[in-house]
PDB file of C-alpha atoms in Angstrom:
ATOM      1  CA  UNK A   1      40.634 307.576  76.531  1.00 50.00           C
ATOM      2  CA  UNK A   2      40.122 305.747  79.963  1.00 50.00           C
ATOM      3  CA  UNK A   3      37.269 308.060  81.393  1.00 52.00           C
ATOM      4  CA  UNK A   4      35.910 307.871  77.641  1.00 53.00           C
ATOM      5  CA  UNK A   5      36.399 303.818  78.249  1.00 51.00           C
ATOM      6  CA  UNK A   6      34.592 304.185  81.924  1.00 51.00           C
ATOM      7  CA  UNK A   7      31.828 306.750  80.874  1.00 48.00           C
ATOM      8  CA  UNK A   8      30.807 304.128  78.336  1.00 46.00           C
ATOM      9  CA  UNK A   9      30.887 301.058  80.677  1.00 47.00           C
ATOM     10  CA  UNK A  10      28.627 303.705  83.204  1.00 46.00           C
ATOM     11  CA  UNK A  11      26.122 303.793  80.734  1.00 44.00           C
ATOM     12  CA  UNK A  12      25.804 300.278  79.626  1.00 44.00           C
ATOM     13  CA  UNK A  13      25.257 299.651  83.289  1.00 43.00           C
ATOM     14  CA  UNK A  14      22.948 302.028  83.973  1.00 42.00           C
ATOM     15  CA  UNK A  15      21.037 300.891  80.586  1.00 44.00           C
ATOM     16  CA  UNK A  16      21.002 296.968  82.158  1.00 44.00           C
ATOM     17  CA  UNK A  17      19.500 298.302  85.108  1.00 42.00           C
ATOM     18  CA  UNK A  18      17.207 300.216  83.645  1.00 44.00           C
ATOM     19  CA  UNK A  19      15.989 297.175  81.776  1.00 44.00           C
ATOM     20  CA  UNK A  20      16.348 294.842  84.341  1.00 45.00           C
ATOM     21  CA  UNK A  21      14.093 296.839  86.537  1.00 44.00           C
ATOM     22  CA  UNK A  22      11.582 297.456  83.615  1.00 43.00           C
ATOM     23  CA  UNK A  23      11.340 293.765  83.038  1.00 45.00           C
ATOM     24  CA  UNK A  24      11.085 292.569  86.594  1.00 38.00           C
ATOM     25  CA  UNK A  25       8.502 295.317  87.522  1.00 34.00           C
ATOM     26  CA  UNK A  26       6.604 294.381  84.417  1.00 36.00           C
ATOM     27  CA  UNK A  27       6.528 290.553  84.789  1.00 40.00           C
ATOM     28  CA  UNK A  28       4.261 290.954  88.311  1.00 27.00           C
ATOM     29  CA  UNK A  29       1.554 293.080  87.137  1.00 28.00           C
ATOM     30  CA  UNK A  30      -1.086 293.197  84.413  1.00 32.00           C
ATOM     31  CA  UNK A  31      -5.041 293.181  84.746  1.00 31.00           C
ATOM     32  CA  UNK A  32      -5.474 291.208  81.712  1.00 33.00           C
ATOM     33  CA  UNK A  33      -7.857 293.626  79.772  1.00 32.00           C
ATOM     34  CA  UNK A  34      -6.494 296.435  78.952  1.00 36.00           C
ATOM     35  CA  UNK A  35      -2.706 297.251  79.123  1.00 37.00           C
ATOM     36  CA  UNK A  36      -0.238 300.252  78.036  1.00 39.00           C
ATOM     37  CA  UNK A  37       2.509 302.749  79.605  1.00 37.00           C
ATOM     38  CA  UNK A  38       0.039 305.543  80.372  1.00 36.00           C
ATOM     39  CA  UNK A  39      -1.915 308.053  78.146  1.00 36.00           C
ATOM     40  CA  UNK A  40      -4.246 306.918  75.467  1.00 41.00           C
ATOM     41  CA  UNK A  41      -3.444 303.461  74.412  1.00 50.00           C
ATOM     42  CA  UNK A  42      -3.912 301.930  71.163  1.00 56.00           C
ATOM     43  CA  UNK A  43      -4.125 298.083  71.836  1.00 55.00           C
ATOM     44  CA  UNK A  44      -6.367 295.798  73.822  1.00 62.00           C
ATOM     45  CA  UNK A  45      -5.148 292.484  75.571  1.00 60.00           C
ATOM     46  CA  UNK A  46      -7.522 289.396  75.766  1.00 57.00           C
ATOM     47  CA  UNK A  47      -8.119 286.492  77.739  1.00 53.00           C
ATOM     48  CA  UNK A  48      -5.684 284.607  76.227  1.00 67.00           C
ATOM     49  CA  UNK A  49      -3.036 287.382  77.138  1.00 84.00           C
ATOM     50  CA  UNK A  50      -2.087 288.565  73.417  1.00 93.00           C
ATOM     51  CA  UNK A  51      -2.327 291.815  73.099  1.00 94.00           C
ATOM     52  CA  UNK A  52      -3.632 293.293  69.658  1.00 94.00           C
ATOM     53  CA  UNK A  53      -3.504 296.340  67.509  1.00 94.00           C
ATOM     54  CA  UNK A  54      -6.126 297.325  64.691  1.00 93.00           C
ATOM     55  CA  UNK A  55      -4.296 297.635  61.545  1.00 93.00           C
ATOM     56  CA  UNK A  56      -4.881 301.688  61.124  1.00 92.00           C
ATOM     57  CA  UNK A  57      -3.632 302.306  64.384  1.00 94.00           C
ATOM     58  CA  UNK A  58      -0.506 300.354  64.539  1.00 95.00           C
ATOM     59  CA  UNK A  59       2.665 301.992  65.333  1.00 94.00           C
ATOM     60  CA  UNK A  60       6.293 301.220  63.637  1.00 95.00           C
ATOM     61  CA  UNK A  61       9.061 298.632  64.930  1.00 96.00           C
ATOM     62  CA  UNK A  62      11.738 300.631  65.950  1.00 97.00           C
ATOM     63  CA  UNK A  63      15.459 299.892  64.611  1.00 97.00           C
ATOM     64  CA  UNK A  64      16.499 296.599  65.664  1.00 98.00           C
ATOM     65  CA  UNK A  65      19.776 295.876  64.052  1.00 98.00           C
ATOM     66  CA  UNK A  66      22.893 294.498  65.831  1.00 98.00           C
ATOM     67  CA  UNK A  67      25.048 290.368  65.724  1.00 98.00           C
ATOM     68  CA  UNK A  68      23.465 287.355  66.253  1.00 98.00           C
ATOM     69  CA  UNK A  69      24.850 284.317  68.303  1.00 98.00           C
ATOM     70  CA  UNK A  70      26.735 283.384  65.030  1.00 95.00           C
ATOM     71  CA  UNK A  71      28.401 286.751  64.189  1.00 97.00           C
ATOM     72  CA  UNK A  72      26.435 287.870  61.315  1.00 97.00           C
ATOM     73  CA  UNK A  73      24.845 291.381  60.613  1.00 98.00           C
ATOM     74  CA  UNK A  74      21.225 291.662  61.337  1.00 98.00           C
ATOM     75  CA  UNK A  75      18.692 294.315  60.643  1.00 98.00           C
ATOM     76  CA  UNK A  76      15.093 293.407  60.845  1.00 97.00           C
ATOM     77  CA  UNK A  77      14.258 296.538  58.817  1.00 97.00           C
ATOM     78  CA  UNK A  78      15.522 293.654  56.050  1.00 97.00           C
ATOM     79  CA  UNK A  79      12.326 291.751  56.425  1.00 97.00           C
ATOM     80  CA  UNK A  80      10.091 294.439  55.778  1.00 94.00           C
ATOM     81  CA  UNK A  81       7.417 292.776  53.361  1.00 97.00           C
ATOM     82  CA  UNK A  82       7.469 289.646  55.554  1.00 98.00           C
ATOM     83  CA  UNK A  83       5.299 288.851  58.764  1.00 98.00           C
ATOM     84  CA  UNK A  84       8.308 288.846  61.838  1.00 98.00           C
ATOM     85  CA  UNK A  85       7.853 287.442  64.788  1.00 98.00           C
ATOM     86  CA  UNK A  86      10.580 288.975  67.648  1.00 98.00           C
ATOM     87  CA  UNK A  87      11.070 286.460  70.434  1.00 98.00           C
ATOM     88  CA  UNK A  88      12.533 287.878  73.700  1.00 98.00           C
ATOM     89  CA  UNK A  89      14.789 285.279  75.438  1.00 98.00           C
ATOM     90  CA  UNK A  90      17.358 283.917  77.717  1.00 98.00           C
ATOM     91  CA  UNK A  91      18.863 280.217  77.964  1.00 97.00           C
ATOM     92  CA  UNK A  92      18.716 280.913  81.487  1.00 96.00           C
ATOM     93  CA  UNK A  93      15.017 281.580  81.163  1.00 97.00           C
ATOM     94  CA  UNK A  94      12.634 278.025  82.104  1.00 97.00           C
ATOM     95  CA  UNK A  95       9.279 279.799  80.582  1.00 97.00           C
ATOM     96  CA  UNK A  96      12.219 280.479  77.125  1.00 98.00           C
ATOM     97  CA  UNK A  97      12.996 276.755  77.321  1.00 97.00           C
ATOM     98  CA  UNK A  98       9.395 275.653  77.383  1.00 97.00           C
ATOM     99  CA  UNK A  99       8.329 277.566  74.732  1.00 97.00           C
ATOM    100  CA  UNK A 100      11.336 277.000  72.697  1.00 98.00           C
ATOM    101  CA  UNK A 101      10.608 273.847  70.517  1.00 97.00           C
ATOM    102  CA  UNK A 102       7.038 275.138  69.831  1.00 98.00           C
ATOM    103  CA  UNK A 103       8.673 278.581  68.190  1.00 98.00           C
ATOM    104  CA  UNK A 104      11.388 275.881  66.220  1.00 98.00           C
ATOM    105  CA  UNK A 105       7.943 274.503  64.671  1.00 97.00           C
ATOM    106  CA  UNK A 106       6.119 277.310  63.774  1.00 98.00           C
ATOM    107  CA  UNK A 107       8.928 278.701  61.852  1.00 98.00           C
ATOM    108  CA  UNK A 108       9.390 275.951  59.902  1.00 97.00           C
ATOM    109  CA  UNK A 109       5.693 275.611  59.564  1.00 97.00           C
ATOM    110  CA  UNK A 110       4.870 279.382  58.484  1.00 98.00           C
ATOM    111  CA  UNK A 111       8.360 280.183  56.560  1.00 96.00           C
ATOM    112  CA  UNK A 112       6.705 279.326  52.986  1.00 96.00           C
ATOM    113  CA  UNK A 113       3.508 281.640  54.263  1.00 97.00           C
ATOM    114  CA  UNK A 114       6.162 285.251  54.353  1.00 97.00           C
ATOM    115  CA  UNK A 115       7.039 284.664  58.242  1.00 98.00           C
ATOM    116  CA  UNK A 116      10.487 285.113  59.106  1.00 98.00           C
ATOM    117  CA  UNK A 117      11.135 284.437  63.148  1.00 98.00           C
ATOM    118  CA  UNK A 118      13.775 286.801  64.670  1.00 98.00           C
ATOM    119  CA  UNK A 119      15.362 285.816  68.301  1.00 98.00           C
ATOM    120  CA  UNK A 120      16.090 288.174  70.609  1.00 98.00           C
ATOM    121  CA  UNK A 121      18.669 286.520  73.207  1.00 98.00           C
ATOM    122  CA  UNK A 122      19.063 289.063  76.454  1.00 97.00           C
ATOM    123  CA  UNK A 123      20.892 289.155  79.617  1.00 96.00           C
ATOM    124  CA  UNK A 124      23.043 285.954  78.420  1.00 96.00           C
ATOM    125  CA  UNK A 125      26.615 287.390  79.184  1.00 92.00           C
ATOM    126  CA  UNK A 126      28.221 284.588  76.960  1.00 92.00           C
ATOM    127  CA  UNK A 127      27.204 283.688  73.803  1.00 97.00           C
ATOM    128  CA  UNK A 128      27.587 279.767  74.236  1.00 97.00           C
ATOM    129  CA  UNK A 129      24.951 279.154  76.442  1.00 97.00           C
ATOM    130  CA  UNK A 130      22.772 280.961  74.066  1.00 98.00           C
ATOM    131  CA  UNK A 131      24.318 278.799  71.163  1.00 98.00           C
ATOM    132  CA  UNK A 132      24.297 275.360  73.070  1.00 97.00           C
ATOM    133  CA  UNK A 133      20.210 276.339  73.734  1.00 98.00           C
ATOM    134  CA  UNK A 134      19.268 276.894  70.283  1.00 97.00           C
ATOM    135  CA  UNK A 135      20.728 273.838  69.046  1.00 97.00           C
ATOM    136  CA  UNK A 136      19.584 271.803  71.948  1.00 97.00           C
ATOM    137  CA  UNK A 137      15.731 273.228  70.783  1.00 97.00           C
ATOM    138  CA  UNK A 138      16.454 272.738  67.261  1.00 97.00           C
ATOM    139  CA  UNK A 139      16.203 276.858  66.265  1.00 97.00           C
ATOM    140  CA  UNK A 140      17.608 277.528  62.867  1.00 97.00           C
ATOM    141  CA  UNK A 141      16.285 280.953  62.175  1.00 98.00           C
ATOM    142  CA  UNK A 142      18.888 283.636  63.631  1.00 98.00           C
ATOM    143  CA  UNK A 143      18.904 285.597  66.902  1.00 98.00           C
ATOM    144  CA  UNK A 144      20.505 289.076  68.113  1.00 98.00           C
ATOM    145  CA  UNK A 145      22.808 289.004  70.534  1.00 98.00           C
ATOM    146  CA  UNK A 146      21.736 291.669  73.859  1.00 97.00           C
ATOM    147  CA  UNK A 147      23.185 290.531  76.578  1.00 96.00           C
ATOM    148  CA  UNK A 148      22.435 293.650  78.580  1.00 95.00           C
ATOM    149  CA  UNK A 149      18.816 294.651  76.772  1.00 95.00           C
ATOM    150  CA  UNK A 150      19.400 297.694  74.433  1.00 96.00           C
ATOM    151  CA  UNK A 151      17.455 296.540  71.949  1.00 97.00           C
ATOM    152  CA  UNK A 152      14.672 296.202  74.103  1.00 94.00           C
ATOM    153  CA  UNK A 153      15.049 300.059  75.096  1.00 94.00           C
ATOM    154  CA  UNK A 154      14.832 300.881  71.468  1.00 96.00           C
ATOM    155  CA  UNK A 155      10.762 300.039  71.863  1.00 94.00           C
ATOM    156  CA  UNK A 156       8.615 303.675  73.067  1.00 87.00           C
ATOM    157  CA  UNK A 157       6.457 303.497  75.979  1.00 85.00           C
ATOM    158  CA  UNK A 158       2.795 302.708  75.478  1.00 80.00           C
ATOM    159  CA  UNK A 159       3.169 300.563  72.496  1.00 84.00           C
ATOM    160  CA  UNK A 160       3.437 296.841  72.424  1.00 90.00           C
ATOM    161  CA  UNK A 161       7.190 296.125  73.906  1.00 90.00           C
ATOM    162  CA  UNK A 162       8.662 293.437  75.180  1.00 93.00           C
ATOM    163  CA  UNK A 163       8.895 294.160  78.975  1.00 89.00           C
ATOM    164  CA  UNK A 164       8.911 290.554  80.056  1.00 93.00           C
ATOM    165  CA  UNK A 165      11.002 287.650  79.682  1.00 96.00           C
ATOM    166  CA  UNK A 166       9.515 286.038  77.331  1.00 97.00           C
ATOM    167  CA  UNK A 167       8.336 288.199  75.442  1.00 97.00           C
ATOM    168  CA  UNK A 168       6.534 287.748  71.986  1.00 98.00           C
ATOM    169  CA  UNK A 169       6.010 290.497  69.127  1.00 97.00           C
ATOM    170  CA  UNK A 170       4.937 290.023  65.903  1.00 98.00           C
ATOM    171  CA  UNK A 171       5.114 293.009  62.901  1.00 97.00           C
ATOM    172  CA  UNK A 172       2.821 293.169  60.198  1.00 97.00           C
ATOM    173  CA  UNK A 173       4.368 293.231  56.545  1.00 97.00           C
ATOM    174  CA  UNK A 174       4.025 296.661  56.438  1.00 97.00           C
ATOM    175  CA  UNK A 175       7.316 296.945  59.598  1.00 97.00           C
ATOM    176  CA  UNK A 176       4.256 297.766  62.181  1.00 96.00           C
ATOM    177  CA  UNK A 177       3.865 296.246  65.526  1.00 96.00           C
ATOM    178  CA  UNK A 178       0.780 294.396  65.461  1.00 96.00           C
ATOM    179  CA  UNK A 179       0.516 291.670  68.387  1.00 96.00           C
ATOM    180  CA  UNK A 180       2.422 291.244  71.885  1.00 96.00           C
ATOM    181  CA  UNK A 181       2.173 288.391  74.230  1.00 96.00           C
ATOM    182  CA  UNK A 182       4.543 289.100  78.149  1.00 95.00           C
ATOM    183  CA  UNK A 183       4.377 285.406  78.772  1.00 94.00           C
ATOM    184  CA  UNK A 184       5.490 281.792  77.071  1.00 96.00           C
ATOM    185  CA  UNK A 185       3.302 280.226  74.167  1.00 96.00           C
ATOM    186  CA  UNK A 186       2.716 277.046  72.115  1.00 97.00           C
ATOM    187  CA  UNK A 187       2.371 276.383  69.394  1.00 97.00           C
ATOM    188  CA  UNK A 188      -1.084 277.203  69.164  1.00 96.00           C
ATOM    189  CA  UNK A 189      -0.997 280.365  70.438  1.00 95.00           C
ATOM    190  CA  UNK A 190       1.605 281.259  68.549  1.00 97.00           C
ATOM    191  CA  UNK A 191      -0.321 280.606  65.215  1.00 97.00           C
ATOM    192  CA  UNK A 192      -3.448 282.698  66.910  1.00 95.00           C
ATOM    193  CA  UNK A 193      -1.135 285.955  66.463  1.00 96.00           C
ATOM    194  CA  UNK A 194       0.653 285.038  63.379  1.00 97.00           C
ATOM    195  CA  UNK A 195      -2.381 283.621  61.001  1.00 97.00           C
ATOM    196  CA  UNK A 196      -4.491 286.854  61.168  1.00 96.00           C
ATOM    197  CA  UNK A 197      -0.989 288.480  60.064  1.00 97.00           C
ATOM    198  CA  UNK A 198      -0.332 286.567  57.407  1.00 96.00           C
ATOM    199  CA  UNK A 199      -4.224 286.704  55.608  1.00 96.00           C
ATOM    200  CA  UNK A 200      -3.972 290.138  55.402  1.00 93.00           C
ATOM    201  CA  UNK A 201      -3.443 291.822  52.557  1.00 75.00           C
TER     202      UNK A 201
END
């Protein structure tokens, strides 16, 4: 039972480092035009630093289920028919805390246009700091809690994940990953990867 116990804290170690070093390899490089984990790519980045994928060519969300910061069951597989947008954050995070109240917006803005926003809250060992953010920024839609980044694992090399924090993704209504941004948005920019989401049919 112990070395069960100990063979199962090993590995959730070993899985924050693993993301830890993923996301602070990630966050210093990029050459801004084309971007991807090796192999033939799918998905070009612009100037602006979203990266895009055609809509034939798209690849599926992985399973992204787990608790958010107020105890409830979450599967984002539930949203499937609605534009969701997967923000990658940490109260400890400045860039998170700029970008915050522009997110709080948009949701409210786009949740009558089939957008449902979806936090991701990572490497936050407590959940109160987490909580005491969101309601500081005003965020009423609901976040998963991952304090040591498994979710983020769940995403396969070479398609738009979230190796930065923050990170932005956005899936298309069919559960496809359609648009990444590795850095903090506004508003604006925010609505430059969501619109094109939501006029499609």
């Amino acid at each position: 039972m112990s070395s069960g116990r100990a063979s199962r804290r090993r590995f959730t170690l070993l899985a924050a480092t693993a993301v830890a070093g993923a996301l602070t390899l990630s966050a210093c490089s990029g050459d801004g035009t084309k971007a991807g984990g090796g192999g033939n790519t799918n998905f070009v980045t612009g100037s602006g630093g979203i990266s895009t994928v055609a809509k034939g060519e798209r690849t599926n969300v992985p399973k992204l289920d787990g608790t958010t910061l107020d105890g409830k069951a979450l599967d984002i597989a539930d949203y499937k028919g609605k534009v969701v947008v997967l923000n990658v954050w940490g109260s400890w995070c400045a860039p998170c805390r700029a970008e915050a109240k522009h997110f709080a917006k948009v949701a409210q803005e786009t949740e009558d246009e089939g957008v449902q926003f979806v936090g991701i809250n990572t490497r936050d060992p407590q959940k109160a700091a987490a909580i005491n953010f969101e309601q500081d920024y005003g965020v009423t839609y609901p976040s998963l809690f991952d304090p040591t980044g498994k979710l983020l694992l769940r995403f396969p090399k070479g398609t738009l994940n979230p190796k930065a924090i923050p990170s932005t993704v956005v899936v298309d209504r069919d559960g496809k990953i359609a648009a990444r941004t590795l850095a903090a948005v506004d508003a604006e920019k925010l609505r430059e990867m969501i619109d094109p989401l939501i006029a499609e049919k």
